[in-house]
Amino acid sequence: MRRGQAITALAALAVSLTACGSTQTPPGGSGAGGLSAKNADNSASMALYISNRDDLGWFVTDGDGLPLYRFDKDTPKPSKSNCEGECAKTWKPVPADKPVMATGVDPISMGVLTRPDGTKQLTIAGFPQYTYAEDKAAGDLKGQGKGGTWWVTAPNGAKITGGKAQNNSKSSGTPGTSPSPSAGQTPSSAPTSGAPGY
């Protein structure tokens, strides 16, 4: 009988404490002296991720899941874009006017190119990066192989022209990913498991 009474008393105490706690202003609330936290503002940075397809292996995408491409007529050393005018309307230069938060992309390989019009363009392994105007949704790869000169970009900056034979991981297995923020930024999400990392 004593044990049953003790359990009943503990249950009543727990209900009482819960009821009392619900009327107080929690830390971070509107009460004076409460701590407040703000959601991370990711608008001041650009996100890069990696994606994987059986026919291509790992490749780089922007924050919307659109693949990044490189152009065979561009040069990496020094970085130079040969896609201007009408070309740049179809193949949109990936801007580099914000710090990059990259997950799965080799941070040492990322750079910035100043285009003739003064805008900044992201480079990976020296090659200017682009998105394709016909890619509208995550997973689209309509620009892959266009004109025999446009190719999706691997995480290490290599072009992917075919199957996994040109895969881009640094080992034969599937290493883990580590976020690689540029300019001191902190990544907003945990890395995807099983992705190649640097």
Short mmCIF file of C-alpha atoms in Angstrom, two decimals:
data_model
loop_
_atom_site.label_atom_id
_atom_site.label_comp_id
_atom_site.label_asym_id
_atom_site.label_seq_id
_atom_site.Cartn_x
_atom_site.Cartn_y
_atom_site.Cartn_z
CA MET A 1 0.00 0.00 0.00
CA ARG A 2 2.81 2.41 0.82
CA ARG A 3 4.42 1.92 -2.59
CA GLY A 4 1.13 2.68 -4.39
CA GLN A 5 0.67 5.84 -2.34
CA ALA A 6 4.22 7.00 -3.10
CA ILE A 7 3.70 6.52 -6.86
CA THR A 8 0.40 8.41 -6.68
CA ALA A 9 2.08 11.25 -4.77
CA LEU A 10 4.92 11.47 -7.33
CA ALA A 11 2.43 11.55 -10.20
CA ALA A 12 0.47 14.33 -8.52
CA LEU A 13 3.68 16.30 -7.95
CA ALA A 14 4.69 15.92 -11.60
CA VAL A 15 1.28 17.18 -12.79
CA SER A 16 1.50 20.08 -10.36
CA LEU A 17 4.96 21.09 -11.51
CA THR A 18 3.94 20.85 -15.16
CA ALA A 19 0.92 23.06 -14.57
CA CYS A 20 3.00 25.64 -12.69
CA GLY A 21 5.70 25.68 -15.34
CA SER A 22 3.25 26.35 -18.14
CA THR A 23 2.28 29.76 -16.77
CA GLN A 24 5.83 31.09 -16.59
CA THR A 25 7.64 32.91 -19.39
CA PRO A 26 10.24 30.52 -20.77
CA PRO A 27 13.80 31.62 -21.50
CA GLY A 28 13.80 33.38 -24.84
CA GLY A 29 10.22 34.55 -24.33
CA SER A 30 8.99 38.10 -24.06
CA GLY A 31 9.69 38.38 -20.33
CA ALA A 32 12.42 40.72 -19.13
CA GLY A 33 15.79 39.07 -18.95
CA GLY A 34 14.77 36.10 -21.12
CA LEU A 35 17.31 34.79 -23.61
CA SER A 36 16.41 35.09 -27.25
CA ALA A 37 17.76 33.26 -30.26
CA LYS A 38 17.40 34.14 -33.91
CA ASN A 39 17.18 31.72 -36.79
CA ALA A 40 20.32 31.58 -38.90
CA ASP A 41 20.22 34.02 -41.80
CA ASN A 42 21.48 32.09 -44.81
CA SER A 43 20.66 34.87 -47.27
CA ALA A 44 24.16 36.26 -46.80
CA SER A 45 25.78 33.10 -48.18
CA MET A 46 25.52 30.73 -51.12
CA ALA A 47 25.08 27.00 -50.55
CA LEU A 48 26.66 24.25 -52.62
CA TYR A 49 25.87 20.57 -52.19
CA ILE A 50 26.59 17.30 -53.93
CA SER A 51 24.21 14.83 -55.48
CA ASN A 52 24.64 11.30 -56.78
CA ARG A 53 23.25 9.44 -59.78
CA ASP A 54 24.01 5.88 -60.77
CA ASP A 55 25.02 6.90 -64.28
CA LEU A 56 27.26 9.84 -63.25
CA GLY A 57 28.43 9.43 -59.69
CA TRP A 58 28.79 12.51 -57.46
CA PHE A 59 28.33 16.02 -58.87
CA VAL A 60 27.92 19.57 -57.53
CA THR A 61 24.56 21.34 -57.21
CA ASP A 62 23.49 24.76 -56.05
CA GLY A 63 21.13 25.37 -53.13
CA ASP A 64 18.11 24.63 -55.35
CA GLY A 65 19.50 21.25 -56.41
CA LEU A 66 20.39 22.44 -59.92
CA PRO A 67 23.63 20.96 -61.27
CA LEU A 68 26.71 23.09 -61.88
CA TYR A 69 28.41 22.76 -65.27
CA ARG A 70 31.80 23.59 -66.71
CA PHE A 71 32.60 24.55 -70.29
CA ASP A 72 35.43 22.93 -72.28
CA LYS A 73 36.26 26.24 -73.97
CA ASP A 74 36.99 27.95 -70.64
CA THR A 75 40.48 27.90 -69.15
CA PRO A 76 41.48 27.12 -65.55
CA LYS A 77 44.95 28.73 -65.35
CA PRO A 78 44.33 31.56 -65.39
CA SER A 79 40.58 31.22 -64.85
CA LYS A 80 38.79 32.64 -67.89
CA SER A 81 35.21 32.38 -69.10
CA ASN A 82 34.60 32.16 -72.83
CA CYS A 83 30.82 32.23 -72.39
CA GLU A 84 29.54 35.78 -72.76
CA GLY A 85 26.57 37.56 -74.34
CA GLU A 86 23.89 35.11 -75.57
CA CYS A 87 25.87 32.18 -74.21
CA ALA A 88 25.69 33.63 -70.67
CA LYS A 89 21.90 33.93 -70.95
CA THR A 90 21.57 30.19 -71.58
CA TRP A 91 24.49 29.18 -69.36
CA LYS A 92 24.13 31.42 -66.33
CA PRO A 93 27.39 32.16 -64.51
CA VAL A 94 27.20 31.02 -60.87
CA PRO A 95 27.66 34.22 -58.87
CA ALA A 96 30.43 34.46 -56.29
CA ASP A 97 29.42 37.67 -54.59
CA LYS A 98 28.59 35.88 -51.29
CA PRO A 99 30.61 33.54 -49.07
CA VAL A 100 30.14 29.90 -50.06
CA MET A 101 28.85 27.26 -47.66
CA ALA A 102 29.88 24.02 -49.35
CA THR A 103 29.03 20.50 -48.25
CA GLY A 104 31.06 17.81 -49.98
CA VAL A 105 32.98 20.17 -52.28
CA ASP A 106 36.74 20.53 -51.95
CA PRO A 107 37.08 24.01 -50.35
CA ILE A 108 40.63 24.47 -51.60
CA SER A 109 39.43 24.11 -55.19
CA MET A 110 36.90 26.97 -54.99
CA GLY A 111 37.77 30.43 -56.26
CA VAL A 112 36.40 33.59 -57.81
CA LEU A 113 36.72 34.95 -61.35
CA THR A 114 35.97 38.55 -62.30
CA ARG A 115 34.04 38.57 -65.58
CA PRO A 116 34.49 41.32 -68.22
CA ASP A 117 31.29 43.02 -66.96
CA GLY A 118 32.76 43.20 -63.43
CA THR A 119 30.57 40.50 -61.87
CA LYS A 120 32.11 37.72 -59.79
CA GLN A 121 31.77 34.09 -60.89
CA LEU A 122 32.46 30.94 -58.87
CA THR A 123 35.26 28.66 -60.05
CA ILE A 124 36.01 25.08 -59.02
CA ALA A 125 39.50 23.81 -59.83
CA GLY A 126 39.93 27.03 -61.81
CA PHE A 127 36.97 26.35 -64.13
CA PRO A 128 34.11 28.89 -64.16
CA GLN A 129 30.79 27.38 -63.05
CA TYR A 130 27.38 27.74 -64.69
CA THR A 131 23.79 26.61 -64.38
CA TYR A 132 21.72 25.76 -67.46
CA ALA A 133 18.56 27.76 -68.20
CA GLU A 134 16.61 24.62 -69.20
CA ASP A 135 17.24 22.95 -65.83
CA LYS A 136 14.17 24.00 -63.87
CA ALA A 137 13.92 21.53 -60.97
CA ALA A 138 16.28 19.61 -58.73
CA GLY A 139 17.45 16.52 -60.58
CA ASP A 140 17.30 18.06 -64.07
CA LEU A 141 20.46 17.51 -66.11
CA LYS A 142 19.36 18.81 -69.50
CA GLY A 143 22.69 20.53 -70.13
CA GLN A 144 24.83 17.43 -69.70
CA GLY A 145 26.93 16.88 -72.84
CA LYS A 146 25.37 19.81 -74.76
CA GLY A 147 27.43 20.54 -77.85
CA GLY A 148 30.01 18.07 -76.62
CA THR A 149 31.46 20.86 -74.46
CA TRP A 150 29.23 21.25 -71.36
CA TRP A 151 29.62 18.81 -68.46
CA VAL A 152 28.43 18.52 -64.88
CA THR A 153 31.11 19.31 -62.32
CA ALA A 154 32.50 16.72 -59.90
CA PRO A 155 33.17 17.76 -56.26
CA ASN A 156 36.88 18.07 -57.02
CA GLY A 157 36.22 20.23 -60.11
CA ALA A 158 36.70 17.50 -62.73
CA LYS A 159 34.20 17.22 -65.56
CA ILE A 160 31.98 14.16 -65.69
CA THR A 161 31.55 13.06 -69.29
CA GLY A 162 30.27 9.56 -68.76
CA GLY A 163 29.73 6.96 -66.13
CA LYS A 164 31.33 6.37 -62.81
CA ALA A 165 34.68 5.56 -64.43
CA GLN A 166 35.43 9.27 -64.03
CA ASN A 167 34.08 9.33 -60.53
CA ASN A 168 35.34 12.04 -58.34
CA SER A 169 35.88 10.65 -54.88
CA LYS A 170 39.40 10.50 -53.51
CA SER A 171 39.12 6.86 -52.54
CA SER A 172 37.67 3.70 -53.98
CA GLY A 173 35.07 3.51 -51.24
CA THR A 174 32.41 6.00 -50.31
CA PRO A 175 33.98 8.36 -47.78
CA GLY A 176 32.01 10.55 -45.42
CA THR A 177 31.30 14.20 -46.02
CA SER A 178 32.43 17.12 -43.97
CA PRO A 179 30.95 20.59 -44.44
CA SER A 180 33.48 23.03 -45.84
CA PRO A 181 32.45 26.60 -45.15
CA SER A 182 34.23 29.38 -46.95
CA ALA A 183 35.00 32.73 -45.34
CA GLY A 184 34.33 31.47 -41.80
CA GLN A 185 30.71 30.55 -42.36
CA THR A 186 29.06 27.74 -40.43
CA PRO A 187 27.06 25.19 -42.43
CA SER A 188 23.36 25.13 -41.68
CA SER A 189 22.82 21.41 -42.14
CA ALA A 190 24.51 18.17 -41.31
CA PRO A 191 26.42 16.45 -44.09
CA THR A 192 24.87 13.70 -46.11
CA SER A 193 26.21 10.35 -45.09
CA GLY A 194 27.97 8.28 -47.70
CA ALA A 195 29.04 11.24 -49.85
CA PRO A 196 32.60 11.93 -50.91
CA GLY A 197 34.22 14.47 -48.64
CA TYR A 198 37.32 16.60 -48.55
#
